[in-house]
Short mmCIF file of C-alpha atoms in Angstrom, two decimals:
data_model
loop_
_atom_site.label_atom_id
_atom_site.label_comp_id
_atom_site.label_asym_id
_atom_site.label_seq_id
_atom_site.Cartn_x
_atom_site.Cartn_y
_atom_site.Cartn_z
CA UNK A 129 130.98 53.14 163.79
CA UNK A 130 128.88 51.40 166.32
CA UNK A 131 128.03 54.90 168.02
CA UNK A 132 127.67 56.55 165.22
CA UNK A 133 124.59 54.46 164.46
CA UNK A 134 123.18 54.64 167.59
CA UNK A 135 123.04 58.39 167.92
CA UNK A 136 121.49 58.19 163.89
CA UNK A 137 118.62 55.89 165.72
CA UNK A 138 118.36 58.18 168.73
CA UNK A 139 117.84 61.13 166.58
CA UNK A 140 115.37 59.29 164.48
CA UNK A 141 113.79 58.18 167.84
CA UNK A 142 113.68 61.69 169.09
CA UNK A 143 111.88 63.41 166.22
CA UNK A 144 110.03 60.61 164.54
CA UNK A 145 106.12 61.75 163.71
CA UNK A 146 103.84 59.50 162.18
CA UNK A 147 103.36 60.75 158.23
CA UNK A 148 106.65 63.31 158.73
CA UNK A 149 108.40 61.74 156.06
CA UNK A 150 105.97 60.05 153.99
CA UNK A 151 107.25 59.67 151.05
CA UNK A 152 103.94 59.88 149.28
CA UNK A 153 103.79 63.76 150.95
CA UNK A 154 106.64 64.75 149.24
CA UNK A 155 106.27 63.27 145.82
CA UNK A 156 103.08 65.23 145.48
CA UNK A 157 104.85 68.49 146.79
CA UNK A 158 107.81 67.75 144.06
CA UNK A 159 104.65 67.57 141.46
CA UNK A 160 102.76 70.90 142.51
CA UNK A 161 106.22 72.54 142.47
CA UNK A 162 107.16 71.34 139.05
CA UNK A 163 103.50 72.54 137.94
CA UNK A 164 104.31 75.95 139.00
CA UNK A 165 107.63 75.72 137.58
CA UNK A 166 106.07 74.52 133.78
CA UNK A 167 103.36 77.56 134.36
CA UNK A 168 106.34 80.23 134.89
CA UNK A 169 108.07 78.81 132.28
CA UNK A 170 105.14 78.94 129.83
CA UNK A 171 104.22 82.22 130.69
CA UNK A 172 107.52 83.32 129.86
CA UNK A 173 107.21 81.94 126.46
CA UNK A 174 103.66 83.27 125.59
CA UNK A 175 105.35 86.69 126.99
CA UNK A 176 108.64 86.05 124.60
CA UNK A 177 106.48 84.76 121.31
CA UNK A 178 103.85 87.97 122.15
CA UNK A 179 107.12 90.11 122.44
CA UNK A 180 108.47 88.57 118.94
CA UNK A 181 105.39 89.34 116.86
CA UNK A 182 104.99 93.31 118.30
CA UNK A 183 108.76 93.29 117.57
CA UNK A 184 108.12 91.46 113.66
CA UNK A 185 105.08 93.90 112.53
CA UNK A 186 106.89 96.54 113.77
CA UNK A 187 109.84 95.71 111.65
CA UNK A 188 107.38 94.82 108.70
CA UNK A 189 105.84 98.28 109.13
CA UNK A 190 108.61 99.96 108.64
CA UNK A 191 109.90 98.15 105.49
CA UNK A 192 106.72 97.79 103.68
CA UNK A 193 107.07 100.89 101.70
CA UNK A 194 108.20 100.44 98.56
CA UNK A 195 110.76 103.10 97.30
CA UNK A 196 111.48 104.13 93.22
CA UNK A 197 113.73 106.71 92.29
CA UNK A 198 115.18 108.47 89.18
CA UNK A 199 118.56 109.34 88.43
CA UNK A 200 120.08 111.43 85.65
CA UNK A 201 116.76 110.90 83.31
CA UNK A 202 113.25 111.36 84.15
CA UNK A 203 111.38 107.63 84.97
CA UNK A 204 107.67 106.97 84.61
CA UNK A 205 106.38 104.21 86.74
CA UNK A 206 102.96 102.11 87.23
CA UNK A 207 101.55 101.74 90.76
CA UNK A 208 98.74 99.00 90.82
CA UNK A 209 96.39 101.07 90.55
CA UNK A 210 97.37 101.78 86.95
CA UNK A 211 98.29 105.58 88.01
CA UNK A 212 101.36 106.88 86.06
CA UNK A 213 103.83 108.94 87.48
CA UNK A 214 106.49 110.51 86.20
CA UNK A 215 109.53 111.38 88.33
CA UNK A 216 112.22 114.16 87.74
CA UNK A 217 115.82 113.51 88.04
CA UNK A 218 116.45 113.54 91.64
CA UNK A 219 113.26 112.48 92.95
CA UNK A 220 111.84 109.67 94.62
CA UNK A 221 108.63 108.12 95.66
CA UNK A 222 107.05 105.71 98.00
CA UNK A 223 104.09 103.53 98.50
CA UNK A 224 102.58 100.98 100.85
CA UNK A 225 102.65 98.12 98.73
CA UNK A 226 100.05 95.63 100.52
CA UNK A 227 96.89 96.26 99.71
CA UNK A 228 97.44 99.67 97.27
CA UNK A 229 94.45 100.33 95.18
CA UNK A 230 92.04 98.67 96.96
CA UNK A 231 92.95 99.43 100.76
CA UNK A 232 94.43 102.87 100.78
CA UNK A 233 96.37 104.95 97.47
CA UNK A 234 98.82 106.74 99.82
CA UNK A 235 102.34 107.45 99.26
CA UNK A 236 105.06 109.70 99.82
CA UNK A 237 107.18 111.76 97.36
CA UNK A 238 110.31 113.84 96.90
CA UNK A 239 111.63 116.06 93.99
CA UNK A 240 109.09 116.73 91.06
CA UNK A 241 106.64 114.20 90.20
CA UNK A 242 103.83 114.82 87.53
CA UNK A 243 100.85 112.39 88.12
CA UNK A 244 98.25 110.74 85.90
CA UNK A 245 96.27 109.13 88.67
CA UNK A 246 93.63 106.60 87.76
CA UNK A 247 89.92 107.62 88.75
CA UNK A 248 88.59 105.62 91.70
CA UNK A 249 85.63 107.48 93.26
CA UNK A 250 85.35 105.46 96.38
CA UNK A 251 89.13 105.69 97.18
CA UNK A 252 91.16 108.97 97.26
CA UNK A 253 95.12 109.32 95.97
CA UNK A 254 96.93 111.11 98.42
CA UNK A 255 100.40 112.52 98.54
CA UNK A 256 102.88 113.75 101.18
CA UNK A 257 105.13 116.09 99.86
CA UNK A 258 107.21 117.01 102.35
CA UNK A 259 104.94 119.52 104.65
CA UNK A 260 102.50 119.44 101.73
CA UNK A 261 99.30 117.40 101.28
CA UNK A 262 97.69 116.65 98.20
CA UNK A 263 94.12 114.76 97.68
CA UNK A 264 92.87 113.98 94.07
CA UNK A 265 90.23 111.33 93.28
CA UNK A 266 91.90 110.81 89.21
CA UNK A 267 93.30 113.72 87.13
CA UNK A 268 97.18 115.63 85.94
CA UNK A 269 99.13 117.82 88.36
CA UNK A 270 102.88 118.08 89.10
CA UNK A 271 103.95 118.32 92.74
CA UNK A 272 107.49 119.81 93.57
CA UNK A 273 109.47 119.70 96.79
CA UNK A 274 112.22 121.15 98.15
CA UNK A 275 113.94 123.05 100.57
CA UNK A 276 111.52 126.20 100.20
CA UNK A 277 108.79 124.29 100.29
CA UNK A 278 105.91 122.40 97.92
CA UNK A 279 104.38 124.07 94.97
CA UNK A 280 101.34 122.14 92.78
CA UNK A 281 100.27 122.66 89.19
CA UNK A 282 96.84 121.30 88.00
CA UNK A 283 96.58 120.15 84.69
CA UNK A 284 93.31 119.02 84.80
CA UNK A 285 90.58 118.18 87.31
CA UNK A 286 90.42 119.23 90.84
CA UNK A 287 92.79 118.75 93.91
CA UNK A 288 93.01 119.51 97.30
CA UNK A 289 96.35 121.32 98.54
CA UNK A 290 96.99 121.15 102.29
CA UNK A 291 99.46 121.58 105.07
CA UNK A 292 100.16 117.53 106.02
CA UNK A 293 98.42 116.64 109.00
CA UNK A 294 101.08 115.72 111.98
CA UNK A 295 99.48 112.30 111.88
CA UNK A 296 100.44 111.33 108.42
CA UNK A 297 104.02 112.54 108.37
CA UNK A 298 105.11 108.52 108.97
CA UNK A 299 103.81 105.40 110.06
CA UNK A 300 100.79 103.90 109.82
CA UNK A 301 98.19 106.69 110.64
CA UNK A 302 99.17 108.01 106.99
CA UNK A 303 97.39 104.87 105.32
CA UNK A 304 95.14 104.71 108.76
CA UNK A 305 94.31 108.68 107.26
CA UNK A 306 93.75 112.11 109.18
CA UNK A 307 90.62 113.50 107.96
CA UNK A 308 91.44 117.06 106.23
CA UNK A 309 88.78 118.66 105.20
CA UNK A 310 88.36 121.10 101.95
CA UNK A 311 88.15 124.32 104.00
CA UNK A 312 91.93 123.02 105.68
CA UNK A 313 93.20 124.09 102.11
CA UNK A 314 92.95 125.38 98.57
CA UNK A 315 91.06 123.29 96.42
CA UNK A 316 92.76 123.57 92.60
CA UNK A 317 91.53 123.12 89.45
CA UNK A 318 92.74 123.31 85.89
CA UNK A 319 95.72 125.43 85.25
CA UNK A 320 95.72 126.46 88.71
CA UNK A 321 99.24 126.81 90.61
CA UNK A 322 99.68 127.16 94.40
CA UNK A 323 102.97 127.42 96.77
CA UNK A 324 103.10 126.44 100.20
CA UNK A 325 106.31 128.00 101.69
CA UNK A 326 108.81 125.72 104.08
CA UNK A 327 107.02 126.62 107.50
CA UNK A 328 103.87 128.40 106.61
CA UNK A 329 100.91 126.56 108.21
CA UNK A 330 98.16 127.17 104.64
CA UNK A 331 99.29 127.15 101.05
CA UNK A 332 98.41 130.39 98.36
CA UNK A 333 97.36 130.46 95.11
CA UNK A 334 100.49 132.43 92.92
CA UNK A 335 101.15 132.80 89.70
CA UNK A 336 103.49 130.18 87.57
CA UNK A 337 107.14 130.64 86.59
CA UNK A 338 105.65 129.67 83.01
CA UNK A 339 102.37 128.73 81.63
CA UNK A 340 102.66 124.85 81.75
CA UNK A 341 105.00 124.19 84.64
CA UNK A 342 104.58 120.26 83.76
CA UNK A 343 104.77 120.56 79.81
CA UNK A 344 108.43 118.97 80.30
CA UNK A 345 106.23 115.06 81.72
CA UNK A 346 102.68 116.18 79.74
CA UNK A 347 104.24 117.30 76.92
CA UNK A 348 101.10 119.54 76.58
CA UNK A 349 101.40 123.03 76.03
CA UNK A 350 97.84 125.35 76.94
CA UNK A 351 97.89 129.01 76.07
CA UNK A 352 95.41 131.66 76.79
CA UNK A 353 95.73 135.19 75.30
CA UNK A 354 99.64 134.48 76.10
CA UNK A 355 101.91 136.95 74.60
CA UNK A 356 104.24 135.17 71.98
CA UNK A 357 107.73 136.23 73.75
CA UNK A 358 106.39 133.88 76.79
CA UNK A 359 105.54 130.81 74.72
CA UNK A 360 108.64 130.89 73.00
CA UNK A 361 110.51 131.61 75.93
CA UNK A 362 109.02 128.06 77.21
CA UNK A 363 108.88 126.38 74.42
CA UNK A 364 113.10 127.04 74.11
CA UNK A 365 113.38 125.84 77.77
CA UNK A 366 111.36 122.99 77.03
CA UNK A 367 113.11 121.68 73.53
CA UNK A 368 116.98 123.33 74.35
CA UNK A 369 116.81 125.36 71.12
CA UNK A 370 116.26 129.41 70.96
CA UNK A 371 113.41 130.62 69.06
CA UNK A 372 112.71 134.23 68.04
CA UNK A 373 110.25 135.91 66.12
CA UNK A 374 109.74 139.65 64.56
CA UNK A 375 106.14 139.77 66.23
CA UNK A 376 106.93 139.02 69.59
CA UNK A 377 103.99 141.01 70.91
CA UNK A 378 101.27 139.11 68.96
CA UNK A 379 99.50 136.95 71.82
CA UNK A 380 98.61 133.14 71.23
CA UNK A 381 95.62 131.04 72.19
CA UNK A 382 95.27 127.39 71.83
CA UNK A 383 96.70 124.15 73.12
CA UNK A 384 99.21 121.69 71.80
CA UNK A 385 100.12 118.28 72.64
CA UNK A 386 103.71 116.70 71.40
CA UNK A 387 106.88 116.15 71.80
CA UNK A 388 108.22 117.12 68.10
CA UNK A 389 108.80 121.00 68.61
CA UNK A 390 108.96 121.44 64.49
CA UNK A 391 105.13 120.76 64.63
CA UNK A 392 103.77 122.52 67.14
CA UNK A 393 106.11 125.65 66.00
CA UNK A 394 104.28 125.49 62.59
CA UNK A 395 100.89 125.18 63.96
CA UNK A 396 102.06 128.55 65.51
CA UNK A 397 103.33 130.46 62.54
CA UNK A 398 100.15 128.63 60.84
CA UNK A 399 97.64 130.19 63.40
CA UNK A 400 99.36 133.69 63.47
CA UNK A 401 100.57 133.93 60.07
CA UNK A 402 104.43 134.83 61.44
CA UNK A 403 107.68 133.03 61.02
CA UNK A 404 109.61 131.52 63.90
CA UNK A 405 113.05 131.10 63.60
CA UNK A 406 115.33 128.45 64.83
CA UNK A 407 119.10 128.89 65.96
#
């Protein structure tokens, strides 16, 4: 034990510098080390927290559209900006639910949906319809979707028919907004309907399937110089009931709101002095 000891002094002996092993040195390198230690740690955390909001807007992002759908019946719904739509069986629609009406009136849709949309001048309603766009300020139109393509009816006022921008197919640029302009499309306007084929890169103004392609949502029917066969033709479709007259070559002008078909078939035999018959 003894020379154990004195070879601990001898080596002490041998190397000893004054200040080598303060211990006053080394408490204040065991503080700037633990400094940089805290700092690295911090940083890590700032980097983490940073790291945990991208990662929480991102996820809000993506589930702040609200979604409605309709299922065997047809479904009318309110946004907040008091427009009305009306959704088919089958369809859907979605909109950005923060700040609607007063920071951006964009949604997306799928199916048929007839619109009333509520006027605001200073902010447009917009619609993507698949590879459709659609741009009213407040009027009645019916957009349809589906696999071969988007078609629009106007029942009155004026809207713009586009191909969607890439920018607003998802995300936020759709609410952020793409500018299209008027000459990017075919701007519509009462009784006006337009198809824009699954691919095609403008839309085209074509003739309706029937004279009031949203009568079944507006329950308004317009005619102009329409041969009698064709309204009755739609007006069965619309009601599920066959109606037939002798004069099915007399032509019919005028415009009918309801949902009662009795009535609006006797303001027709009424204005064309003819009988309709019901089976």
């Amino acid at each position: 034990m003894k020379e154990i000891q004195e070879n601990e002094l001898n080596f002490v002996a041998r190397h000893f510098r004054d200040g080598l092993f303060s211990p006053r040195r080394g408490w204040r390198r065991f503080r700037r080390t633990r400094r940089v230690r805290t700092f690295a740690w911090g940083y890590a955390a700032l980097a983490g927290a940073f790291a945990a909001l991208v990662l929480g807007i991102f996820l809000f992002e993506r589930n702040a559209w609200t979604t409605v759908g309709s299922a065997a019946t047809a479904r009318t719904v309110v946004l907040p900006d008091r427009t009305q739509a009306t959704l088919a069986p089958g369809a859907t629609l979605a909109f950005y639910r923060h700040g609607f009406g007063r920071r951006n009136r964009s949604v997306r849709m799928a199916g048929k949906v007839y619109f009333a949309v509520a006027h605001q001048e200073e902010l447009p309603f917009e619609i993507t319809a698949a590879e459709g766009f659609v741009r009213v300020l407040g009027t009645r139109f019916q957009v349809e979707t589906d696999s071969t393509g988007t078609r629009v009816d106007v029942v009155d006022g004026r809207v713009l028919f586009a191909h969607v921008p890439d920018g607003r197919r998802q995300g936020r640029s759709a609410r952020k907004g793409v500018p299209v302009r008027e000459q990017d499309g075919l701007v519509l306007t009462r009784g006006m309907h337009a198809e824009l084929p699954s691919g095609a890169a403008q839309p085209a103004l074509v003739p309706a399937q029937t004279a009031n392609p949203a009568a079944w949502a507006s329950h308004l029917f317009r005619y102009e110089d329409t041969p009698l066969s064709e309204v009755l033709q739609e007006l069965s479709a619309q009601f599920g009931q066959t109606y037939r007259t002798d004069q099915p070559d007399r032509r019919l002008s005028g415009e009918f709101e309801g949902t009662a078909p009795d009535e609006i078939l006797s303001l027709i035999e009424e204005a064309l002095d003819l009988t309709i018959t019901r089976q």
